[in-house]
CSV table of C-alpha atoms in Angstrom, one decimal:
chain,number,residue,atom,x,y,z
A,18,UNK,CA,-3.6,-24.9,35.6
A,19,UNK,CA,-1.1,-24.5,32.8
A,20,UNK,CA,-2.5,-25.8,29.5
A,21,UNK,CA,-0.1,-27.1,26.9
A,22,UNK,CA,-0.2,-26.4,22.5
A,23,UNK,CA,1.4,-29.1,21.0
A,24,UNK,CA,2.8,-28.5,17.2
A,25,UNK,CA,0.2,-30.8,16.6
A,26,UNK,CA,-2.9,-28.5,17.7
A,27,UNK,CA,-1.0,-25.6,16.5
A,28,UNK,CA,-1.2,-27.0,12.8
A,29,UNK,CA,-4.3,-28.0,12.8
A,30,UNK,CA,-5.7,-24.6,13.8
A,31,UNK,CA,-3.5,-23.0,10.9
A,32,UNK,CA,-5.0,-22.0,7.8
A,33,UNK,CA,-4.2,-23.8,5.0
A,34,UNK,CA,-1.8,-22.1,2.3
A,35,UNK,CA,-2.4,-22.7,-0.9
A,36,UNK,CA,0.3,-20.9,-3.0
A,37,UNK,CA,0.1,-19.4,-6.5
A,38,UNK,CA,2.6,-21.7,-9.3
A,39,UNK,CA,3.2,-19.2,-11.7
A,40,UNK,CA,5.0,-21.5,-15.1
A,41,UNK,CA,6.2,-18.2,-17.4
A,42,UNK,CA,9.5,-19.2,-18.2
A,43,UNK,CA,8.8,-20.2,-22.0
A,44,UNK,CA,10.8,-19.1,-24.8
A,45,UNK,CA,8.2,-18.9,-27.5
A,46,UNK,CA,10.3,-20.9,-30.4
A,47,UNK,CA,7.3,-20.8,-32.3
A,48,UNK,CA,6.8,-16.8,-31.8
A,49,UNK,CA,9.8,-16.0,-33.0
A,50,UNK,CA,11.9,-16.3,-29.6
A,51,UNK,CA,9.8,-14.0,-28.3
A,52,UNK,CA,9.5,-14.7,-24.1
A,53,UNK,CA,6.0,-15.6,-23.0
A,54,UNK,CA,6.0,-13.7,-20.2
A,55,UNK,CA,6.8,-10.3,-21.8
A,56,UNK,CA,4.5,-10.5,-24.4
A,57,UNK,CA,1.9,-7.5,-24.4
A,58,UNK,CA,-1.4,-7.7,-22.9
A,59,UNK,CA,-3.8,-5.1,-22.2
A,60,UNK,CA,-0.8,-2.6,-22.0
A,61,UNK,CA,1.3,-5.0,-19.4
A,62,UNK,CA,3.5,-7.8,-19.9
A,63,UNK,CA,1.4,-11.1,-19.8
A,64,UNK,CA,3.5,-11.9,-16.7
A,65,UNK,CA,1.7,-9.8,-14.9
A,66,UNK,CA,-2.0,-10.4,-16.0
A,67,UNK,CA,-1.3,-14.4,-15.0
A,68,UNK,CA,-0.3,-13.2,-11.5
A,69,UNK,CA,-2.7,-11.0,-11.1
A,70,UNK,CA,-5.2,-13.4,-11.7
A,71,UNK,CA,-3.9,-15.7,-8.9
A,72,UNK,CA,-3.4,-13.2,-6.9
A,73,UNK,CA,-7.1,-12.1,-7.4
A,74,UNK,CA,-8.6,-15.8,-6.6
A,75,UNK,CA,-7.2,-15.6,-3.5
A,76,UNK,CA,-3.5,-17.2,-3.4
A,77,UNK,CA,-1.7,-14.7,-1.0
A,78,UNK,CA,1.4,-16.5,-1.7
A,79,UNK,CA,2.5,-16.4,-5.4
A,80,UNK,CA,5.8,-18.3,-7.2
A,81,UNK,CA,6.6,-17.8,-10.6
A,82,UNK,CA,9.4,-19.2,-12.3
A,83,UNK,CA,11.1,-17.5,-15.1
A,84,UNK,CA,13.5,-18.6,-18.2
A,85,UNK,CA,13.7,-17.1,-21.0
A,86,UNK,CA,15.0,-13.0,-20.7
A,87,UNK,CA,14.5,-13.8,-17.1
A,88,UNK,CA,16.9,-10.4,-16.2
A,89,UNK,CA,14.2,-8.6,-18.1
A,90,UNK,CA,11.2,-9.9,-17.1
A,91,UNK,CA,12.4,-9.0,-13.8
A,92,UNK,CA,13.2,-5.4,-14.9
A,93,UNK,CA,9.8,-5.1,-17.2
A,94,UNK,CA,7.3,-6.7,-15.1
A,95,UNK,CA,5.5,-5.3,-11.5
A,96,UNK,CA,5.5,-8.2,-9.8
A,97,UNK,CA,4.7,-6.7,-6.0
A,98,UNK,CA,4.9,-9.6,-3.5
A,99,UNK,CA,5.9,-12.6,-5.7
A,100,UNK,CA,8.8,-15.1,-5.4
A,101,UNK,CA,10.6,-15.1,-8.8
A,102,UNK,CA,12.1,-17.8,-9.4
A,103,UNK,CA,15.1,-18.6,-11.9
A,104,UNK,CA,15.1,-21.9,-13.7
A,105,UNK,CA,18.7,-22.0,-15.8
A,106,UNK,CA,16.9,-25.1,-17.5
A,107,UNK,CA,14.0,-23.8,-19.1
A,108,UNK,CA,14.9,-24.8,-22.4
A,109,UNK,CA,14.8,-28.3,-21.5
A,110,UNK,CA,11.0,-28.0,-21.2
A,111,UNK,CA,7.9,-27.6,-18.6
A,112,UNK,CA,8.9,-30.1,-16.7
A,113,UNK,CA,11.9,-28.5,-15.5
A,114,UNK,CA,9.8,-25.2,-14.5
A,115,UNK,CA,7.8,-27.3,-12.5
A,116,UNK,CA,10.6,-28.9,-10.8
A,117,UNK,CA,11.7,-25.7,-9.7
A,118,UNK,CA,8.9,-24.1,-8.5
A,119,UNK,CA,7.5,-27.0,-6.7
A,120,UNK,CA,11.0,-26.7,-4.4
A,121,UNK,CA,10.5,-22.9,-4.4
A,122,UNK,CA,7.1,-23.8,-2.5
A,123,UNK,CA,8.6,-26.3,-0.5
A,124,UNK,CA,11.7,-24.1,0.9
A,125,UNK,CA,9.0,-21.0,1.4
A,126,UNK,CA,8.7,-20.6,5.1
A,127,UNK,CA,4.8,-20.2,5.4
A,128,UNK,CA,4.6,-23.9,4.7
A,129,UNK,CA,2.6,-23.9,1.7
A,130,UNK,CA,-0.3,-26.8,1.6
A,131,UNK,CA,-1.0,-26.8,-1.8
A,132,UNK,CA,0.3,-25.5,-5.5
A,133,UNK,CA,-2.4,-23.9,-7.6
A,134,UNK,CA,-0.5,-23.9,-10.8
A,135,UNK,CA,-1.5,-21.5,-13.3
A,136,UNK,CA,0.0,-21.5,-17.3
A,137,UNK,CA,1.7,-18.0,-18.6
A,138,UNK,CA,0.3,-18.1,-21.9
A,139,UNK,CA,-3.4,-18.9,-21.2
A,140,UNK,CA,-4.8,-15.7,-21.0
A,141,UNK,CA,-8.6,-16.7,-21.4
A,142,UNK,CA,-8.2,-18.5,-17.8
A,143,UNK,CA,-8.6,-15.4,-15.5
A,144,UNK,CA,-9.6,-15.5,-11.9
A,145,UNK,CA,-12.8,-16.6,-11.8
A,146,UNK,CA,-11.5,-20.0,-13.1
A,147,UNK,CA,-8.6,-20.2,-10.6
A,148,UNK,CA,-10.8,-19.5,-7.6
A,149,UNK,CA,-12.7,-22.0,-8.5
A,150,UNK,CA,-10.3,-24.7,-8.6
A,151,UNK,CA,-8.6,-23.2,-5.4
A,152,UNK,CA,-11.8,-24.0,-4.2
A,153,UNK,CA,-11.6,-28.0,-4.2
A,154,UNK,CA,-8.8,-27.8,-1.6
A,155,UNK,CA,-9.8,-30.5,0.8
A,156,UNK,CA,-6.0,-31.3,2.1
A,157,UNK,CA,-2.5,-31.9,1.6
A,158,UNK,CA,-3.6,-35.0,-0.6
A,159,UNK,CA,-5.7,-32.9,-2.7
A,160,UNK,CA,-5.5,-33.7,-6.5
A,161,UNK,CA,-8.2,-31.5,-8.7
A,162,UNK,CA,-8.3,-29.5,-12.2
A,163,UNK,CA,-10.1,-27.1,-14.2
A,164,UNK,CA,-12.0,-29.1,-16.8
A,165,UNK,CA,-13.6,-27.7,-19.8
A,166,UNK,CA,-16.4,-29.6,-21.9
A,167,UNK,CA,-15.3,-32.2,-20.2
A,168,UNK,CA,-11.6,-32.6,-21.5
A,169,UNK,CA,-8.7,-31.0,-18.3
A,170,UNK,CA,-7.0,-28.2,-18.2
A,171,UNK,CA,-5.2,-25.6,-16.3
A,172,UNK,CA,-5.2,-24.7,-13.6
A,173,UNK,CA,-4.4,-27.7,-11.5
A,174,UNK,CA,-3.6,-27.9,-7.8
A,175,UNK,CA,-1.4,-30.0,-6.6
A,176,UNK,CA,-1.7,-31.2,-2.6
A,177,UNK,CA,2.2,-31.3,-1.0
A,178,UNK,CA,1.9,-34.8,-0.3
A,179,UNK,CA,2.3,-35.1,-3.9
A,180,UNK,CA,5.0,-33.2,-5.3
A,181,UNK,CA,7.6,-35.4,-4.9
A,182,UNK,CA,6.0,-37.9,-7.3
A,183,UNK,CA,5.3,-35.2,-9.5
A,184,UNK,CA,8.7,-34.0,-9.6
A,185,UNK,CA,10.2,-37.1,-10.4
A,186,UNK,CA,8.3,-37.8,-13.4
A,187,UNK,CA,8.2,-34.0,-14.8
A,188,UNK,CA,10.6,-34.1,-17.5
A,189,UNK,CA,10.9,-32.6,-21.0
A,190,UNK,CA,7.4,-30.9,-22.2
A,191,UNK,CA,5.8,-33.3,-20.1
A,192,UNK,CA,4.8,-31.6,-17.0
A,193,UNK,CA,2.5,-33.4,-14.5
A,194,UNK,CA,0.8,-35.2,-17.2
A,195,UNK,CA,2.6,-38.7,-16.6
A,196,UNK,CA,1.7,-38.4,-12.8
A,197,UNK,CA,-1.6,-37.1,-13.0
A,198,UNK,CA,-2.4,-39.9,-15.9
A,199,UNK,CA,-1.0,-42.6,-13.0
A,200,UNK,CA,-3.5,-41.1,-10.3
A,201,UNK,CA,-6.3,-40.1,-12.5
A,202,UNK,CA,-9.2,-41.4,-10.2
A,203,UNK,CA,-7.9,-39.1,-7.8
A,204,UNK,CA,-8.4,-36.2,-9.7
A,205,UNK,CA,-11.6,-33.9,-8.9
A,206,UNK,CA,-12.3,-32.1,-11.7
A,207,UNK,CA,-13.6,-28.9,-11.7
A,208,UNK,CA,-15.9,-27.7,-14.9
A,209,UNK,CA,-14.7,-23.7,-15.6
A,210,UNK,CA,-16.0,-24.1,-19.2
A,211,UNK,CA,-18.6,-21.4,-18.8
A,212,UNK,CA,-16.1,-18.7,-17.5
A,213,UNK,CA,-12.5,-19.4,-18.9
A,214,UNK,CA,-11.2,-20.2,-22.2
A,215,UNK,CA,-7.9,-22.5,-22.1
A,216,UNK,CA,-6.9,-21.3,-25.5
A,217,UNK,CA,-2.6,-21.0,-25.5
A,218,UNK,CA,-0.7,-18.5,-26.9
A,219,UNK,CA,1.8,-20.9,-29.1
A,220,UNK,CA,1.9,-19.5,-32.4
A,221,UNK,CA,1.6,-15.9,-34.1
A,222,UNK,CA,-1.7,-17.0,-35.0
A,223,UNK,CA,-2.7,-17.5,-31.8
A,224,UNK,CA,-1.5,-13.4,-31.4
A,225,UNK,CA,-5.3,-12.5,-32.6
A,226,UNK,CA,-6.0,-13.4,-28.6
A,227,UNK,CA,-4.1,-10.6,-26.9
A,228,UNK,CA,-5.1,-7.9,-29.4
């Protein structure tokens, strides 16, 4: 007797994806106009340390969307295996990186579950921070973020059932922080606070880091 698969059983007995969102497409006004993504790190481009970490934690599929120099990034940086994505409107602020790479995911043919997104300029959050967080995947609903002493952070993941609604309200500097303050309850948060520090590289001050 024949036995039939419906698309049904076939998804259900596929592992979930949880991609890699890369956001490295700053300009760093406040460095001088000095790209995020190409500033030195441990001998590399920052770029690729962020990537490396999600990459590390287990995301197999990795997006990262570049502004800023984004022709050299692309020529400076080894980036094996990652979608790079181009977002024309960088200047206009987080939001629109988000926007893009949240349709990157969406048009990538593995049919990616979730987006683990992960800040360029927060070197102190390695892999041991993003696995965790990758870790709270429970479904295509799933909202959860790092949280440090208590207070959230990055890295975030972000089920697909809720990227439209993120996309919609990601605008300016903004990010996901209008959506995720509208479905807070839903939020699990994860405490990294004893093995990642969410410090940002904004100003040359904050240079001291990557020496």
């Amino acid at each position: 007797m024949r036995t039939t698969t419906t698309t049904h059983d076939r998804t259900a007995e596929r592992a979930p994806v949880v991609a890699g969102l890369l956001l490295a497409a700053g300009g760093g006004r406040r460095l001088g106009g000095r790209p995020k993504a190409l500033l030195p790190y441990r001998g590399r481009p920052l770029v690729e340390h962020a990537a490396g970490a999600l990459r590390a934690a287990g995301c197999e599929v990795v997006h990262v969307v570049l502004g800023a120099s984004a022709r050299t990034v692309r020529e400076r940086a080894e980036l094996p295996g990652c979608v790079l994505v181009d977002n024309p409107e960088w200047a206009e602020g987080m939001g629109s990186s988000l926007r893009a790479g949240l349709a990157s995911l969406a048009a990538d043919p593995r049919r990616v579950d979730a987006a683990l997104v992960l800040l360029v300029d927060q070197p102190g959050i390695g892999a041991a921070a993003v696995a965790r967080v990758l870790g709270a995947y429970a479904g295509r609903g799933t909202l959860a973020a790092a949280s440090y002493d208590g207070v959230r952070g990055h890295p975030v993941l972000f089920g697909a059932e809720h990227w439209a609604g993120i996309a919609e309200r990601a605008v300016g500097d903004r990010g996901a922080r209008d959506y995720l303050a509208a479905h807070r309850d839903a939020i699990a948060p994860v405490d990294c606070s004893e093995v990642a520090e969410p410090y940002d590289i904004d100003t040359e001050a904050d240079l001291a880091h990557l020496e």
